[in-house]
CSV table of C-alpha atoms in Angstrom, one decimal:
chain,number,residue,atom,x,y,z
P,1,MET,CA,-139.4,-5.3,69.4
P,2,THR,CA,-141.3,-4.2,66.3
P,3,THR,CA,-139.9,-1.2,64.4
P,4,ASN,CA,-142.6,1.0,62.6
P,5,TYR,CA,-141.2,2.1,59.3
P,6,THR,CA,-143.1,5.2,58.3
P,7,HIS,CA,-140.7,6.7,55.6
P,8,TRP,CA,-142.6,8.8,53.2
P,9,PHE,CA,-141.3,7.1,50.2
P,10,ILE,CA,-142.8,3.7,51.3
P,11,ARG,CA,-146.1,5.3,51.8
P,12,ALA,CA,-145.9,6.9,48.4
P,13,ARG,CA,-144.6,3.7,46.8
P,14,LEU,CA,-141.8,5.6,45.1
P,15,LYS,CA,-140.7,3.7,42.0
P,16,THR,CA,-137.1,3.5,40.7
P,17,ARG,CA,-138.4,4.3,37.2
P,18,GLN,CA,-139.6,7.7,38.6
P,19,LEU,CA,-136.3,8.5,39.8
P,20,LEU,CA,-134.8,7.4,36.4
P,21,LEU,CA,-137.4,9.6,34.8
P,22,LEU,CA,-136.5,12.7,36.9
P,23,VAL,CA,-132.9,12.5,35.9
P,24,ALA,CA,-133.7,11.8,32.2
P,25,LEU,CA,-136.1,14.8,32.2
P,26,ALA,CA,-133.4,17.0,33.6
P,27,GLU,CA,-130.8,15.9,31.0
P,28,GLU,CA,-133.1,15.8,28.0
P,29,GLY,CA,-135.6,18.8,28.9
P,30,ASN,CA,-138.3,17.0,26.9
P,31,ILE,CA,-140.8,14.2,28.1
P,32,HIS,CA,-140.8,12.5,24.6
P,33,ARG,CA,-137.0,12.1,24.5
P,34,ALA,CA,-136.9,11.1,28.2
P,35,ALA,CA,-139.3,8.4,27.6
P,36,GLN,CA,-137.2,7.2,24.5
P,37,VAL,CA,-134.1,7.1,26.8
P,38,LEU,CA,-136.0,5.0,29.2
P,39,ASN,CA,-137.5,2.8,26.6
P,40,MET,CA,-141.1,3.6,27.6
P,41,THR,CA,-144.0,5.4,25.9
P,42,GLN,CA,-144.7,9.0,26.4
P,43,PRO,CA,-148.1,8.5,28.1
P,44,ALA,CA,-146.4,6.1,30.6
P,45,ALA,CA,-143.7,8.5,31.4
P,46,SER,CA,-146.3,11.4,31.8
P,47,LYS,CA,-148.4,9.2,34.1
P,48,LEU,CA,-145.2,8.3,36.2
P,49,LEU,CA,-144.5,12.1,36.5
P,50,LYS,CA,-148.0,12.9,37.4
P,51,ASP,CA,-148.2,10.2,40.1
P,52,LEU,CA,-145.0,11.4,41.8
P,53,GLU,CA,-146.3,15.0,41.7
P,54,ASP,CA,-149.7,14.0,43.1
P,55,VAL,CA,-148.0,12.3,46.0
P,56,LEU,CA,-145.5,15.2,46.7
P,57,GLU,CA,-148.3,17.7,46.1
P,58,VAL,CA,-146.0,20.0,44.3
P,59,PRO,CA,-145.2,20.7,40.6
P,60,LEU,CA,-141.7,19.2,39.7
P,61,PHE,CA,-141.6,20.6,36.2
P,62,GLU,CA,-142.9,23.7,34.4
P,63,ARG,CA,-144.5,22.7,31.1
P,64,LEU,CA,-143.0,24.8,28.4
P,65,PRO,CA,-144.0,25.2,24.6
P,66,ARG,CA,-140.9,23.3,23.8
P,67,GLY,CA,-140.1,21.1,26.7
P,68,MET,CA,-140.0,21.2,30.3
P,69,ARG,CA,-137.9,22.9,33.0
P,70,PRO,CA,-137.4,21.8,36.8
P,71,THR,CA,-139.1,23.9,39.5
P,72,TRP,CA,-137.3,24.4,42.7
P,73,TYR,CA,-139.0,21.3,44.0
P,74,GLY,CA,-138.0,19.4,40.9
P,75,GLU,CA,-134.4,20.7,41.2
P,76,THR,CA,-134.4,19.2,44.9
P,77,MET,CA,-136.0,15.9,43.8
P,78,ILE,CA,-133.6,15.5,40.8
P,79,ARG,CA,-130.5,16.1,43.0
P,80,HIS,CA,-131.6,13.3,45.5
P,81,ALA,CA,-132.6,11.0,42.6
P,82,ARG,CA,-129.2,11.1,41.2
P,83,VAL,CA,-127.7,10.3,44.6
P,84,ALA,CA,-130.1,7.5,45.3
P,85,LEU,CA,-129.5,6.0,41.7
P,86,ALA,CA,-125.7,6.3,42.2
P,87,SER,CA,-125.9,4.5,45.6
P,88,LEU,CA,-128.0,1.8,44.1
P,89,ASN,CA,-125.3,1.4,41.3
P,90,GLN,CA,-122.6,1.3,43.9
P,91,ALA,CA,-124.4,-1.4,45.8
P,92,HIS,CA,-124.6,-3.5,42.8
P,93,ASP,CA,-120.9,-3.0,42.1
P,94,GLU,CA,-120.1,-3.9,45.5
P,95,LEU,CA,-122.1,-7.1,45.4
P,96,THR,CA,-120.6,-8.0,42.1
P,97,ALA,CA,-117.0,-7.5,43.6
P,98,LEU,CA,-117.8,-9.4,46.6
P,99,LYS,CA,-119.2,-12.5,44.7
P,100,ALA,CA,-116.0,-12.4,42.6
P,101,GLY,CA,-113.9,-12.7,45.6
P,102,ARG,CA,-112.8,-9.0,45.8
P,103,PHE,CA,-113.0,-6.7,48.8
P,104,GLY,CA,-114.9,-4.0,47.2
P,105,GLN,CA,-114.2,-0.9,45.5
P,106,VAL,CA,-113.7,2.9,46.3
P,107,SER,CA,-113.6,5.9,44.1
P,108,VAL,CA,-111.3,8.9,45.2
P,109,GLY,CA,-110.9,12.4,43.6
P,110,ALA,CA,-108.0,14.5,44.1
P,111,ILE,CA,-106.3,17.7,42.9
P,112,THR,CA,-102.9,17.4,41.3
P,113,SER,CA,-100.6,18.1,44.2
P,114,PRO,CA,-101.9,15.5,46.7
P,115,GLY,CA,-102.4,13.3,43.8
P,116,LEU,CA,-98.6,13.1,43.4
P,117,ALA,CA,-97.6,13.3,47.1
P,118,LEU,CA,-100.4,11.8,49.1
P,119,LEU,CA,-102.4,9.3,47.0
P,120,PRO,CA,-99.5,6.9,45.7
P,121,PRO,CA,-98.3,6.0,49.2
P,122,ALA,CA,-102.1,5.8,50.6
P,123,VAL,CA,-103.1,3.6,47.6
P,124,ALA,CA,-99.9,1.5,48.1
P,125,LEU,CA,-100.9,0.9,51.7
P,126,VAL,CA,-104.5,-0.1,50.8
P,127,LYS,CA,-103.2,-2.4,48.2
P,128,GLN,CA,-100.6,-4.0,50.5
P,129,GLU,CA,-103.4,-4.8,53.1
P,130,HIS,CA,-106.3,-5.6,50.7
P,131,PRO,CA,-104.9,-6.4,47.2
P,132,SER,CA,-108.3,-7.2,45.9
P,133,LEU,CA,-109.8,-3.8,46.7
P,134,ASN,CA,-110.3,-1.9,43.5
P,135,VAL,CA,-109.3,1.7,43.6
P,136,SER,CA,-110.5,4.2,41.1
P,137,LEU,CA,-108.8,7.6,41.1
P,138,GLN,CA,-109.6,10.9,39.3
P,139,ILE,CA,-107.3,13.7,39.2
P,140,GLU,CA,-109.2,17.0,38.4
P,141,THR,CA,-109.9,20.5,39.6
P,142,SER,CA,-111.7,21.1,42.9
P,143,ASP,CA,-115.0,22.2,41.1
P,144,VAL,CA,-115.2,19.3,38.9
P,145,LEU,CA,-114.6,17.0,41.8
P,146,MET,CA,-117.1,18.6,44.0
P,147,GLU,CA,-119.7,18.2,41.2
P,148,ARG,CA,-118.9,14.5,40.9
P,149,LEU,CA,-119.0,14.0,44.8
P,150,SER,CA,-122.5,15.7,44.8
P,151,HIS,CA,-123.7,13.1,42.1
P,152,GLY,CA,-122.4,10.2,44.2
P,153,LYS,CA,-119.7,9.4,41.5
P,154,LEU,CA,-117.0,9.7,44.0
P,155,ASP,CA,-116.7,8.5,47.5
P,156,MET,CA,-114.3,11.0,48.9
P,157,LEU,CA,-112.0,13.8,47.8
P,158,VAL,CA,-108.6,15.4,48.6
P,159,SER,CA,-109.2,18.9,47.2
P,160,ARG,CA,-110.0,22.6,48.2
P,161,LEU,CA,-113.5,23.6,49.4
P,162,PHE,CA,-114.4,27.2,48.1
P,163,ALA,CA,-117.1,29.7,49.4
P,164,ASN,CA,-119.4,28.9,46.5
P,165,HIS,CA,-119.6,25.1,47.4
P,166,ASP,CA,-122.7,24.0,49.2
P,167,LYS,CA,-121.2,22.6,52.5
P,168,SER,CA,-124.4,21.5,54.1
P,169,ASP,CA,-123.9,17.8,53.6
P,170,LEU,CA,-120.0,17.7,53.7
P,171,ARG,CA,-117.4,17.0,56.2
P,172,TYR,CA,-114.1,18.8,55.5
P,173,GLU,CA,-110.8,17.9,57.4
P,174,VAL,CA,-108.0,20.2,56.4
P,175,LEU,CA,-104.7,18.4,55.3
P,176,ALA,CA,-102.1,21.1,54.4
P,177,GLU,CA,-101.4,24.5,53.0
P,178,GLU,CA,-100.2,24.5,49.4
P,179,PRO,CA,-97.3,26.8,48.6
P,180,VAL,CA,-96.2,27.4,44.9
P,181,ALA,CA,-92.9,27.5,43.1
P,182,ALA,CA,-91.6,29.0,39.9
P,183,ILE,CA,-90.2,26.5,37.5
P,184,THR,CA,-88.2,26.6,34.3
P,185,ARG,CA,-86.3,24.5,31.9
P,186,PRO,CA,-82.9,23.1,33.2
P,187,GLY,CA,-80.2,25.3,32.2
P,188,HIS,CA,-82.3,28.4,32.2
P,189,PRO,CA,-80.2,31.8,32.6
P,190,LEU,CA,-82.1,33.0,35.5
P,191,LEU,CA,-80.9,29.9,37.5
P,192,ASN,CA,-77.5,31.4,37.9
P,193,VAL,CA,-78.8,34.9,39.2
P,194,SER,CA,-78.1,35.4,42.9
P,195,GLN,CA,-80.7,36.9,45.2
P,196,LEU,CA,-83.4,36.7,42.4
P,197,GLY,CA,-86.4,39.0,43.0
P,198,LEU,CA,-89.7,39.8,41.4
P,199,ARG,CA,-88.2,42.8,39.5
P,200,ASP,CA,-85.8,40.4,37.8
P,201,VAL,CA,-88.7,38.3,36.5
P,202,VAL,CA,-91.4,40.7,35.7
P,203,SER,CA,-90.6,41.0,32.1
P,204,ALA,CA,-90.1,37.1,31.5
P,205,GLY,CA,-92.7,35.0,29.7
P,206,TRP,CA,-95.0,33.3,32.3
P,207,ILE,CA,-97.3,30.3,32.3
P,208,VAL,CA,-100.0,31.0,34.7
P,209,SER,CA,-103.4,29.8,35.9
P,210,PRO,CA,-106.5,30.9,34.0
P,211,THR,CA,-108.1,34.2,34.8
P,212,GLY,CA,-110.7,34.0,37.6
P,213,SER,CA,-108.7,31.4,39.5
P,214,VAL,CA,-107.5,32.2,43.1
P,215,LEU,CA,-103.8,31.5,42.2
P,216,ARG,CA,-104.0,33.8,39.3
P,217,HIS,CA,-105.3,36.7,41.3
P,218,ARG,CA,-102.8,36.2,44.0
P,219,PHE,CA,-100.1,36.0,41.5
P,220,GLU,CA,-100.9,39.3,39.9
P,221,LEU,CA,-101.4,40.9,43.4
P,222,MET,CA,-97.9,39.8,44.4
P,223,PHE,CA,-96.3,41.9,41.7
P,224,GLN,CA,-98.5,44.9,42.5
P,225,GLU,CA,-97.8,44.8,46.1
P,226,GLU,CA,-94.0,45.2,44.9
P,227,GLY,CA,-95.2,48.4,42.9
P,228,LEU,CA,-94.8,46.4,39.7
P,229,GLU,CA,-97.2,45.9,36.8
P,230,PRO,CA,-98.0,42.2,36.4
P,231,PRO,CA,-96.3,40.3,33.5
P,232,VAL,CA,-98.0,40.8,30.2
P,233,ASN,CA,-96.2,38.0,28.4
P,234,ILE,CA,-98.4,35.1,29.6
P,235,ILE,CA,-100.0,31.9,28.7
P,236,GLU,CA,-103.0,30.7,30.6
P,237,THR,CA,-103.4,27.0,31.3
P,238,SER,CA,-103.2,24.4,34.1
P,239,ALA,CA,-102.4,21.6,31.8
P,240,LEU,CA,-99.1,20.2,33.3
P,241,LEU,CA,-98.2,18.1,30.2
P,242,PHE,CA,-98.3,21.3,28.0
P,243,ILE,CA,-96.5,23.4,30.8
P,244,THR,CA,-93.5,21.1,31.0
P,245,LYS,CA,-93.3,20.7,27.3
P,246,MET,CA,-93.4,24.4,26.7
P,247,LEU,CA,-90.8,25.0,29.3
P,248,GLN,CA,-88.5,22.5,27.5
P,249,GLN,CA,-88.8,24.6,24.3
P,250,SER,CA,-88.6,28.1,25.8
P,251,ASP,CA,-87.3,30.5,28.5
P,252,MET,CA,-90.8,30.9,30.1
P,253,ILE,CA,-91.5,30.4,33.8
P,254,ALA,CA,-94.4,28.6,35.1
P,255,VAL,CA,-96.1,28.8,38.5
P,256,VAL,CA,-97.2,25.3,40.0
P,257,ALA,CA,-97.7,23.8,43.5
P,258,SER,CA,-94.5,23.1,45.3
P,259,ASP,CA,-95.2,19.4,45.4
P,260,VAL,CA,-95.7,19.3,41.6
P,261,ALA,CA,-92.5,21.3,41.1
P,262,ARG,CA,-90.5,18.9,43.2
P,263,TYR,CA,-91.9,15.9,41.5
P,264,TYR,CA,-90.9,17.1,38.0
P,265,ALA,CA,-87.5,18.6,39.2
P,266,SER,CA,-86.7,15.2,40.8
P,267,HIS,CA,-87.0,13.5,37.3
P,268,GLY,CA,-84.8,16.3,35.7
P,269,ILE,CA,-87.8,17.5,33.5
P,270,VAL,CA,-87.7,21.2,35.1
P,271,SER,CA,-85.7,23.2,37.6
P,272,ILE,CA,-87.0,25.1,40.6
P,273,LEU,CA,-86.2,28.9,40.1
P,274,PRO,CA,-84.5,30.1,43.4
P,275,ILE,CA,-87.1,32.9,44.0
P,276,ASP,CA,-89.5,33.3,47.0
P,277,LEU,CA,-93.2,33.6,45.8
P,278,PRO,CA,-95.4,34.9,48.5
P,279,CYS,CA,-98.6,34.0,46.7
P,280,HIS,CA,-99.9,30.5,47.4
P,281,MET,CA,-103.0,28.2,46.9
P,282,ASP,CA,-105.7,27.8,49.4
P,283,ALA,CA,-105.3,24.8,51.9
P,284,PHE,CA,-106.8,21.6,50.7
P,285,GLY,CA,-108.3,18.6,52.8
P,286,LEU,CA,-110.3,15.5,52.9
P,287,ILE,CA,-113.9,15.9,51.9
P,288,THR,CA,-116.6,13.2,52.6
P,289,ARG,CA,-120.5,13.5,52.7
P,290,THR,CA,-122.4,13.4,55.9
P,291,ASP,CA,-125.7,12.2,54.3
P,292,LYS,CA,-124.0,8.9,52.9
P,293,LEU,CA,-122.5,6.1,54.7
P,294,LEU,CA,-119.1,5.1,53.5
P,295,SER,CA,-118.7,1.6,52.4
P,296,PRO,CA,-116.2,-0.9,54.2
P,297,ALA,CA,-113.8,-0.4,51.2
P,298,ALA,CA,-114.2,3.4,51.4
P,299,LYS,CA,-113.4,3.3,55.1
P,300,VAL,CA,-110.2,1.4,54.6
P,301,MET,CA,-109.2,4.1,52.0
P,302,LEU,CA,-110.1,7.0,54.3
P,303,LYS,CA,-108.1,5.5,57.1
P,304,ALA,CA,-105.1,5.0,54.7
P,305,LEU,CA,-105.3,8.6,53.6
P,306,LYS,CA,-105.3,10.0,57.1
P,307,SER,CA,-102.5,7.7,58.2
P,308,THR,CA,-100.4,8.6,55.1
P,309,ALA,CA,-101.2,12.3,55.8
P,310,VAL,CA,-99.4,12.0,59.2
P,311,THR,CA,-96.1,11.3,57.4
P,312,VAL,CA,-96.7,13.3,54.3
P,313,TYR,CA,-97.9,16.6,55.8
P,314,GLY,CA,-97.7,16.0,59.6
P,315,THR,CA,-101.5,16.3,59.9
P,316,ARG,CA,-103.3,14.9,62.9
P,317,PHE,CA,-107.0,14.2,62.8
P,318,GLU,CA,-109.7,14.2,65.6
P,319,PRO,CA,-111.4,10.5,65.4
P,320,THR,CA,-114.7,10.5,63.6
P,321,VAL,CA,-117.3,7.7,63.2
P,322,ASP,CA,-115.9,6.9,59.8
P,323,ASP,CA,-112.6,6.1,61.2
P,324,LEU,CA,-114.2,3.2,63.1
P,325,ASP,CA,-113.8,-0.4,61.5
């Protein structure tokens, strides 16, 4: 049986250098600098771009007096060019790893809480079964991770998915809700107060998430619903190293995810304040792309994350095609 391949990019004889040029133009905003980055002449770069626009029959860039700006068509092609180039780089990395006798590699992004509670046992499980599998892990905010996933720099995420994120090419499988806790330095005077309430801490110094974050909004709303003005003595940061150091040197209180609080408390770095905080962060989950096949190594990692999530969070998953060996 003969298969008739009619992909448009085959008929158009799409060149890898055209993809590279699209990305370079998006980053440089100037055809001369883009050509320099790709080590080609400006006339050659201009011809590559014109040939691509002729084939697609749409303008990809607006020519401005001082540079170039992508059109809507251009933005679409640039996004897919980044994904295609990242996939080709991944293919090369996987081949290199296989030739060196390694199983392959996988890149995982996670927010802090599952980065502490879920990832270590999941990665340990992977390394136990496949010692030569190279695991790359990045701990960042959900927005940063989503951006890297969209550019093909990460295979999967354990993070939150917000309303502003483009969900058209994503699979989201919820893992757990994320409650928060108040933490202080060990020996803090409030640790000995019985039946601690919000009125007891409203005048304290607080370390909170930056303005605009979901947790910050809910933190302030928590006090308002009790008829209190939100605390005014605050420091805005999500940097855990700063938070723990600042707590050791002051009587301030910080709001962090409960898993994070338990981790630092178990090492004697902080104490968890015995107060109920009704505010919480949004649920987080496993995020993969539906428009990109997972590598064998990525499938191993995904399976380990789901298996470990059963123990850590009590989460059960419906089988998907990516769960199959």
